[in-house]
Amino acid sequence: WVVVDASQFIAHAPLALSDNGTVERELDAVAFSGHKLYAPGSPGVMVVRQILLEGQEPDELGGGMVDDVSLSNYQITGYFPDREEAGTPNIPGAVQLGAVLNVLQRIGMGSIHAAEQRLLRRLLTGLLAIPGVRIYGDPDLDRTPRLGVVSFNLAGLEHGLVAAMLNDYHNVAVRNGCFCAHPYVRELLKPELWELDLDPDADDADALIKPWQGMVRASLGLYSTDADIDALLNGVHDLLANPAYYRAQYQGDGAGNFCHRSFTVSAKSLFDPEAMLDQALASLSVSTDVL
């Protein structure tokens, strides 16, 4: 079987299970996450050739995947996809994901990919021009095609500090860490970790290495603009030009995370469910004593 994890791919370029030119290029199954397709709270998806599932026991048992149940046995339905979706499904999430997929198809994944490639070339060109930036993967788009996703690090700066500073001072949200691909990321980072010149047998070796075991990832999307690229590049320039200043503004927790020493945000000031409920009840003239 050829199974493709398309979670990071699906939002950036066209993808087809069939009609890929040759039998060897046909896909048997594709998995992807709805939240990476602009549909937070939606389910994960497995698109599988039905013939590969027929005759096999479903992975999960529950309501909806049986035709009959007795005291000693049960009969699995032959109807797809019900037999593979035991229990109550995430109906609102599925409807949301279906609507998003419809929007993306109407825009055209080819058009989305072309627009992202233009921004990607601008981003890579800008990062390559900044001393101290290390990009992972071949940055030459003419030689090696890649999606609108760039993982990088800045010399002498922890990935968590870079992500926090870009967010707090330049309004640029990036992800940092190992991106659910820890073995692969750490393999790519081996040369840099050796450059730390730490004693692996030291008692605090793990604590010293931990903040460096990760990368910063900038992802382009439907909403990305040239101004967004400029904001990221300006932030990288700023941090590399003033590393001591920004390091002094943050407190690390030893696990790769950094919090600003003086700036704090109260979640309740941004979203207060109790206050919103009080306001809604007041507008409906409903007494809380009755509830």
mmCIF file of C-alpha atoms in Angstrom:
data_model
loop_
_atom_site.group_PDB
_atom_site.id
_atom_site.type_symbol
_atom_site.label_atom_id
_atom_site.label_comp_id
_atom_site.label_asym_id
_atom_site.label_seq_id
_atom_site.Cartn_x
_atom_site.Cartn_y
_atom_site.Cartn_z
ATOM 1 C CA TRP A 1 0.000 0.000 0.000
ATOM 2 C CA VAL A 2 1.048 3.574 -0.664
ATOM 3 C CA VAL A 3 -0.193 5.686 2.247
ATOM 4 C CA VAL A 4 0.475 9.430 2.237
ATOM 5 C CA ASP A 5 0.299 11.683 5.292
ATOM 6 C CA ALA A 6 -0.846 14.855 3.534
ATOM 7 C CA SER A 7 -1.601 16.919 6.650
ATOM 8 C CA GLN A 8 1.020 19.543 5.836
ATOM 9 C CA PHE A 9 0.516 19.288 2.061
ATOM 10 C CA ILE A 10 -3.226 19.347 1.503
ATOM 11 C CA ALA A 11 -3.782 23.098 2.012
ATOM 12 C CA HIS A 12 -0.998 24.154 -0.335
ATOM 13 C CA ALA A 13 -1.235 22.226 -3.613
ATOM 14 C CA PRO A 14 -3.472 19.929 -5.692
ATOM 15 C CA LEU A 15 -3.520 16.262 -4.685
ATOM 16 C CA ALA A 16 -5.100 13.281 -6.451
ATOM 17 C CA LEU A 17 -5.271 9.613 -5.508
ATOM 18 C CA SER A 18 -5.723 8.571 -9.138
ATOM 19 C CA ASP A 19 -4.795 9.741 -12.633
ATOM 20 C CA ASN A 20 -1.165 10.330 -11.658
ATOM 21 C CA GLY A 21 0.230 8.934 -14.892
ATOM 22 C CA THR A 22 1.267 5.398 -13.970
ATOM 23 C CA VAL A 23 0.018 2.619 -11.704
ATOM 24 C CA GLU A 24 3.152 2.999 -9.592
ATOM 25 C CA ARG A 25 2.146 6.573 -8.765
ATOM 26 C CA GLU A 26 -1.403 5.738 -7.706
ATOM 27 C CA LEU A 27 -2.139 6.315 -4.020
ATOM 28 C CA ASP A 28 -3.994 3.813 -1.850
ATOM 29 C CA ALA A 29 -4.751 6.056 1.112
ATOM 30 C CA VAL A 30 -4.364 9.699 2.092
ATOM 31 C CA ALA A 31 -4.628 11.068 5.624
ATOM 32 C CA PHE A 32 -4.995 14.728 6.545
ATOM 33 C CA SER A 33 -6.125 16.977 9.389
ATOM 34 C CA GLY A 34 -9.047 19.351 9.021
ATOM 35 C CA HIS A 35 -7.519 21.985 11.277
ATOM 36 C CA LYS A 36 -4.715 22.493 8.750
ATOM 37 C CA LEU A 37 -7.372 23.256 6.142
ATOM 38 C CA TYR A 38 -8.751 26.355 7.875
ATOM 39 C CA ALA A 39 -11.347 24.256 9.740
ATOM 40 C CA PRO A 40 -10.484 24.201 13.469
ATOM 41 C CA GLY A 41 -12.457 21.648 15.436
ATOM 42 C CA SER A 42 -13.069 19.474 12.388
ATOM 43 C CA PRO A 43 -12.171 15.764 12.269
ATOM 44 C CA GLY A 44 -9.182 14.072 10.759
ATOM 45 C CA VAL A 45 -9.792 12.375 7.419
ATOM 46 C CA MET A 46 -8.722 9.065 5.890
ATOM 47 C CA VAL A 47 -9.421 8.687 2.170
ATOM 48 C CA VAL A 48 -8.922 5.003 1.350
ATOM 49 C CA ARG A 49 -9.655 2.815 -1.651
ATOM 50 C CA GLN A 50 -12.776 0.900 -0.613
ATOM 51 C CA ILE A 51 -11.498 -2.386 -1.997
ATOM 52 C CA LEU A 52 -8.706 -2.335 0.579
ATOM 53 C CA LEU A 53 -11.189 -2.179 3.460
ATOM 54 C CA GLU A 54 -13.728 -4.719 2.238
ATOM 55 C CA GLY A 55 -13.558 -7.979 4.142
ATOM 56 C CA GLN A 56 -11.502 -6.508 6.973
ATOM 57 C CA GLU A 57 -12.691 -5.982 10.524
ATOM 58 C CA PRO A 58 -13.214 -2.293 11.349
ATOM 59 C CA ASP A 59 -10.786 -0.830 13.876
ATOM 60 C CA GLU A 60 -13.544 0.488 16.141
ATOM 61 C CA LEU A 61 -16.816 -0.964 17.377
ATOM 62 C CA GLY A 62 -19.874 1.112 18.200
ATOM 63 C CA GLY A 63 -23.171 2.502 17.068
ATOM 64 C CA GLY A 64 -23.771 2.886 13.359
ATOM 65 C CA MET A 65 -21.316 0.258 12.129
ATOM 66 C CA VAL A 66 -23.503 -2.789 12.725
ATOM 67 C CA ASP A 67 -26.652 -4.109 11.034
ATOM 68 C CA ASP A 68 -27.654 -6.389 13.892
ATOM 69 C CA VAL A 69 -26.585 -7.335 17.416
ATOM 70 C CA SER A 70 -27.432 -10.471 19.407
ATOM 71 C CA LEU A 71 -26.453 -11.609 22.878
ATOM 72 C CA SER A 72 -23.520 -13.539 21.470
ATOM 73 C CA ASN A 73 -22.573 -11.833 18.215
ATOM 74 C CA TYR A 74 -22.936 -8.835 15.938
ATOM 75 C CA GLN A 75 -23.171 -8.275 12.194
ATOM 76 C CA ILE A 76 -21.014 -5.535 10.711
ATOM 77 C CA THR A 77 -22.696 -3.430 8.061
ATOM 78 C CA GLY A 78 -21.358 -3.567 4.544
ATOM 79 C CA TYR A 79 -22.223 0.075 3.995
ATOM 80 C CA PHE A 80 -19.355 2.563 3.687
ATOM 81 C CA PRO A 81 -18.248 4.750 5.334
ATOM 82 C CA ASP A 82 -20.547 3.870 8.261
ATOM 83 C CA ARG A 83 -18.736 0.616 9.047
ATOM 84 C CA GLU A 84 -15.519 2.570 9.660
ATOM 85 C CA GLU A 85 -17.108 5.382 11.702
ATOM 86 C CA ALA A 86 -18.353 3.877 14.938
ATOM 87 C CA GLY A 87 -20.208 6.086 17.382
ATOM 88 C CA THR A 88 -21.557 9.599 17.102
ATOM 89 C CA PRO A 89 -19.541 11.557 14.527
ATOM 90 C CA ASN A 90 -18.410 15.162 14.814
ATOM 91 C CA ILE A 91 -21.231 16.404 12.591
ATOM 92 C CA PRO A 92 -20.629 20.181 12.980
ATOM 93 C CA GLY A 93 -16.923 19.653 12.327
ATOM 94 C CA ALA A 94 -17.604 17.526 9.255
ATOM 95 C CA VAL A 95 -20.017 20.116 7.842
ATOM 96 C CA GLN A 96 -17.462 22.850 8.483
ATOM 97 C CA LEU A 97 -14.695 20.868 6.788
ATOM 98 C CA GLY A 98 -16.924 20.104 3.807
ATOM 99 C CA ALA A 99 -17.718 23.797 3.400
ATOM 100 C CA VAL A 100 -14.029 24.703 3.540
ATOM 101 C CA LEU A 101 -13.129 22.058 0.964
ATOM 102 C CA ASN A 102 -15.826 23.450 -1.309
ATOM 103 C CA VAL A 103 -14.387 26.967 -0.968
ATOM 104 C CA LEU A 104 -10.867 25.731 -1.744
ATOM 105 C CA GLN A 105 -12.083 23.818 -4.794
ATOM 106 C CA ARG A 106 -13.941 26.853 -6.101
ATOM 107 C CA ILE A 107 -10.847 29.020 -5.699
ATOM 108 C CA GLY A 108 -8.766 26.269 -7.278
ATOM 109 C CA MET A 109 -5.832 24.544 -5.602
ATOM 110 C CA GLY A 110 -3.711 25.330 -8.643
ATOM 111 C CA SER A 111 -4.334 29.044 -8.157
ATOM 112 C CA ILE A 112 -3.617 28.778 -4.434
ATOM 113 C CA HIS A 113 -0.345 26.970 -5.127
ATOM 114 C CA ALA A 114 0.772 29.526 -7.709
ATOM 115 C CA ALA A 115 0.090 32.453 -5.364
ATOM 116 C CA GLU A 116 1.950 30.762 -2.512
ATOM 117 C CA GLN A 117 4.937 29.990 -4.717
ATOM 118 C CA ARG A 118 5.378 33.677 -5.504
ATOM 119 C CA LEU A 119 5.322 34.560 -1.805
ATOM 120 C CA LEU A 120 7.561 31.603 -0.978
ATOM 121 C CA ARG A 121 10.219 32.773 -3.430
ATOM 122 C CA ARG A 122 10.083 36.235 -1.858
ATOM 123 C CA LEU A 123 10.404 34.776 1.653
ATOM 124 C CA LEU A 124 13.310 32.470 0.802
ATOM 125 C CA THR A 125 15.157 35.221 -1.051
ATOM 126 C CA GLY A 126 14.762 37.515 1.940
ATOM 127 C CA LEU A 127 15.883 34.939 4.511
ATOM 128 C CA LEU A 128 18.901 33.895 2.444
ATOM 129 C CA ALA A 129 20.046 37.517 2.361
ATOM 130 C CA ILE A 130 20.197 37.726 6.178
ATOM 131 C CA PRO A 131 23.439 36.476 7.777
ATOM 132 C CA GLY A 132 22.760 34.086 10.635
ATOM 133 C CA VAL A 133 19.665 32.421 9.156
ATOM 134 C CA ARG A 134 19.807 28.672 8.584
ATOM 135 C CA ILE A 135 17.068 27.260 6.331
ATOM 136 C CA TYR A 136 16.300 23.536 6.405
ATOM 137 C CA GLY A 137 15.769 21.879 3.058
ATOM 138 C CA ASP A 138 16.960 23.098 -0.316
ATOM 139 C CA PRO A 139 15.977 26.782 -0.719
ATOM 140 C CA ASP A 140 16.499 26.694 -4.503
ATOM 141 C CA LEU A 141 12.960 26.423 -5.887
ATOM 142 C CA ASP A 142 14.219 25.936 -9.436
ATOM 143 C CA ARG A 143 16.130 22.863 -8.321
ATOM 144 C CA THR A 144 13.883 21.457 -5.593
ATOM 145 C CA PRO A 145 10.132 22.160 -5.515
ATOM 146 C CA ARG A 146 8.723 22.836 -2.057
ATOM 147 C CA LEU A 147 5.502 24.038 -0.458
ATOM 148 C CA GLY A 148 4.836 27.386 1.165
ATOM 149 C CA VAL A 149 6.381 26.220 4.434
ATOM 150 C CA VAL A 150 9.854 27.240 5.614
ATOM 151 C CA SER A 151 11.626 25.867 8.683
ATOM 152 C CA PHE A 152 14.621 27.813 9.934
ATOM 153 C CA ASN A 153 16.744 28.786 12.929
ATOM 154 C CA LEU A 154 18.753 31.859 13.846
ATOM 155 C CA ALA A 155 22.382 31.481 14.884
ATOM 156 C CA GLY A 156 22.871 31.523 18.642
ATOM 157 C CA LEU A 157 19.166 31.875 19.450
ATOM 158 C CA GLU A 158 16.757 29.259 20.742
ATOM 159 C CA HIS A 159 13.756 28.518 18.545
ATOM 160 C CA GLY A 160 11.375 29.316 21.404
ATOM 161 C CA LEU A 161 12.903 32.741 21.940
ATOM 162 C CA VAL A 162 12.660 33.542 18.229
ATOM 163 C CA ALA A 163 8.988 32.524 18.108
ATOM 164 C CA ALA A 164 8.113 34.508 21.247
ATOM 165 C CA MET A 165 9.895 37.647 20.084
ATOM 166 C CA LEU A 166 8.339 37.553 16.600
ATOM 167 C CA ASN A 167 4.910 37.216 18.194
ATOM 168 C CA ASP A 168 5.310 39.841 20.914
ATOM 169 C CA TYR A 169 7.218 42.538 19.050
ATOM 170 C CA HIS A 170 6.359 42.039 15.375
ATOM 171 C CA ASN A 171 2.870 40.502 15.421
ATOM 172 C CA VAL A 172 4.074 37.477 13.459
ATOM 173 C CA ALA A 173 2.802 34.064 14.546
ATOM 174 C CA VAL A 174 5.085 31.133 13.760
ATOM 175 C CA ARG A 175 5.275 27.628 15.134
ATOM 176 C CA ASN A 176 8.352 26.326 16.886
ATOM 177 C CA GLY A 177 9.428 22.904 18.091
ATOM 178 C CA CYS A 178 9.615 19.569 16.282
ATOM 179 C CA PHE A 179 6.272 19.773 14.424
ATOM 180 C CA CYS A 180 5.138 16.243 15.343
ATOM 181 C CA ALA A 181 8.204 14.915 13.499
ATOM 182 C CA HIS A 182 10.701 14.645 16.354
ATOM 183 C CA PRO A 183 13.065 11.972 14.927
ATOM 184 C CA TYR A 184 13.350 13.728 11.561
ATOM 185 C CA VAL A 185 13.835 17.201 13.034
ATOM 186 C CA ARG A 186 16.456 16.020 15.501
ATOM 187 C CA GLU A 187 18.320 14.224 12.726
ATOM 188 C CA LEU A 188 18.482 17.496 10.776
ATOM 189 C CA LEU A 189 19.651 19.313 13.916
ATOM 190 C CA LYS A 190 22.489 16.919 14.776
ATOM 191 C CA PRO A 191 25.268 19.098 13.275
ATOM 192 C CA GLU A 192 24.067 22.122 15.246
ATOM 193 C CA LEU A 193 23.690 20.205 18.491
ATOM 194 C CA TRP A 194 27.266 18.966 18.169
ATOM 195 C CA GLU A 195 28.371 22.563 17.705
ATOM 196 C CA LEU A 196 27.088 23.315 21.221
ATOM 197 C CA ASP A 197 30.163 21.417 22.476
ATOM 198 C CA LEU A 198 28.436 20.107 25.594
ATOM 199 C CA ASP A 199 29.500 17.169 27.714
ATOM 200 C CA PRO A 200 26.790 14.544 27.077
ATOM 201 C CA ASP A 201 27.606 12.904 30.413
ATOM 202 C CA ALA A 202 27.107 16.085 32.441
ATOM 203 C CA ASP A 203 24.224 16.075 34.921
ATOM 204 C CA ASP A 204 22.584 19.065 33.245
ATOM 205 C CA ALA A 205 23.275 18.005 29.639
ATOM 206 C CA ASP A 206 19.622 17.305 28.808
ATOM 207 C CA ALA A 207 18.473 20.640 30.235
ATOM 208 C CA LEU A 208 21.122 22.495 28.234
ATOM 209 C CA ILE A 209 20.281 20.723 24.970
ATOM 210 C CA LYS A 210 16.474 20.813 25.276
ATOM 211 C CA PRO A 211 15.966 24.496 24.276
ATOM 212 C CA TRP A 212 17.915 23.892 21.053
ATOM 213 C CA GLN A 213 16.020 20.791 19.923
ATOM 214 C CA GLY A 214 13.629 22.448 17.529
ATOM 215 C CA MET A 215 13.094 24.861 14.673
ATOM 216 C CA VAL A 216 10.960 27.844 13.748
ATOM 217 C CA ARG A 217 8.361 27.287 11.018
ATOM 218 C CA ALA A 218 6.696 29.961 8.907
ATOM 219 C CA SER A 219 3.698 28.745 6.911
ATOM 220 C CA LEU A 220 2.059 30.621 4.071
ATOM 221 C CA GLY A 221 -1.661 30.418 3.425
ATOM 222 C CA LEU A 222 -4.644 31.957 1.691
ATOM 223 C CA TYR A 223 -4.389 35.016 3.923
ATOM 224 C CA SER A 224 -0.639 35.657 3.479
ATOM 225 C CA THR A 225 0.477 38.897 1.825
ATOM 226 C CA ASP A 226 3.679 40.648 0.827
ATOM 227 C CA ALA A 227 3.300 42.769 3.963
ATOM 228 C CA ASP A 228 3.339 39.589 6.063
ATOM 229 C CA ILE A 229 6.596 38.503 4.440
ATOM 230 C CA ASP A 230 8.122 41.915 5.115
ATOM 231 C CA ALA A 231 7.005 41.790 8.757
ATOM 232 C CA LEU A 232 8.686 38.414 9.261
ATOM 233 C CA LEU A 233 11.903 39.510 7.559
ATOM 234 C CA ASN A 234 11.988 42.733 9.576
ATOM 235 C CA GLY A 235 11.501 40.732 12.767
ATOM 236 C CA VAL A 236 14.356 38.380 11.919
ATOM 237 C CA HIS A 237 16.602 41.358 11.121
ATOM 238 C CA ASP A 238 15.645 43.010 14.409
ATOM 239 C CA LEU A 239 16.299 39.958 16.559
ATOM 240 C CA LEU A 240 19.666 39.196 14.963
ATOM 241 C CA ALA A 241 20.702 42.845 15.322
ATOM 242 C CA ASN A 242 19.694 43.031 19.008
ATOM 243 C CA PRO A 243 19.973 39.525 20.493
ATOM 244 C CA ALA A 244 21.203 40.633 23.925
ATOM 245 C CA TYR A 245 18.344 43.094 24.358
ATOM 246 C CA TYR A 246 15.628 40.606 23.471
ATOM 247 C CA ARG A 247 17.176 37.794 25.502
ATOM 248 C CA ALA A 248 17.068 40.077 28.550
ATOM 249 C CA GLN A 249 13.315 40.607 28.053
ATOM 250 C CA TYR A 250 12.448 36.915 28.381
ATOM 251 C CA GLN A 251 12.577 34.177 30.961
ATOM 252 C CA GLY A 252 13.140 30.618 29.751
ATOM 253 C CA ASP A 253 11.606 27.604 31.466
ATOM 254 C CA GLY A 254 14.372 25.173 30.512
ATOM 255 C CA ALA A 255 12.088 23.249 28.165
ATOM 256 C CA GLY A 256 12.391 25.586 25.190
ATOM 257 C CA ASN A 257 9.583 27.996 26.083
ATOM 258 C CA PHE A 258 10.026 31.704 26.794
ATOM 259 C CA CYS A 259 7.763 34.192 28.566
ATOM 260 C CA HIS A 260 8.151 37.960 28.579
ATOM 261 C CA ARG A 261 9.373 39.252 31.926
ATOM 262 C CA SER A 262 7.098 42.295 32.128
ATOM 263 C CA PHE A 263 4.311 41.957 29.560
ATOM 264 C CA THR A 264 1.392 39.750 30.554
ATOM 265 C CA VAL A 265 -2.029 39.232 29.037
ATOM 266 C CA SER A 266 -5.131 38.298 30.981
ATOM 267 C CA ALA A 267 -7.187 35.827 28.993
ATOM 268 C CA LYS A 268 -10.282 37.111 30.761
ATOM 269 C CA SER A 269 -9.678 40.601 29.391
ATOM 270 C CA LEU A 270 -9.853 39.171 25.881
ATOM 271 C CA PHE A 271 -12.707 36.734 26.397
ATOM 272 C CA ASP A 272 -14.879 36.589 29.511
ATOM 273 C CA PRO A 273 -17.576 33.887 29.180
ATOM 274 C CA GLU A 274 -19.308 34.894 32.427
ATOM 275 C CA ALA A 275 -19.600 38.532 31.367
ATOM 276 C CA MET A 276 -20.911 37.509 27.954
ATOM 277 C CA LEU A 277 -23.480 35.214 29.559
ATOM 278 C CA ASP A 278 -24.607 37.972 31.942
ATOM 279 C CA GLN A 279 -24.992 40.341 29.005
ATOM 280 C CA ALA A 280 -26.966 37.795 26.988
ATOM 281 C CA LEU A 281 -29.273 36.952 29.874
ATOM 282 C CA ALA A 282 -29.847 40.623 30.622
ATOM 283 C CA SER A 283 -30.792 41.295 27.011
ATOM 284 C CA LEU A 284 -33.337 38.476 27.193
ATOM 285 C CA SER A 285 -34.674 39.712 30.548
ATOM 286 C CA VAL A 286 -34.084 36.274 32.059
ATOM 287 C CA SER A 287 -33.572 36.176 35.807
ATOM 288 C CA THR A 288 -30.673 34.012 36.936
ATOM 289 C CA ASP A 289 -32.758 33.151 40.011
ATOM 290 C CA VAL A 290 -35.107 31.186 37.786
ATOM 291 C CA LEU A 291 -32.333 29.120 36.183
#
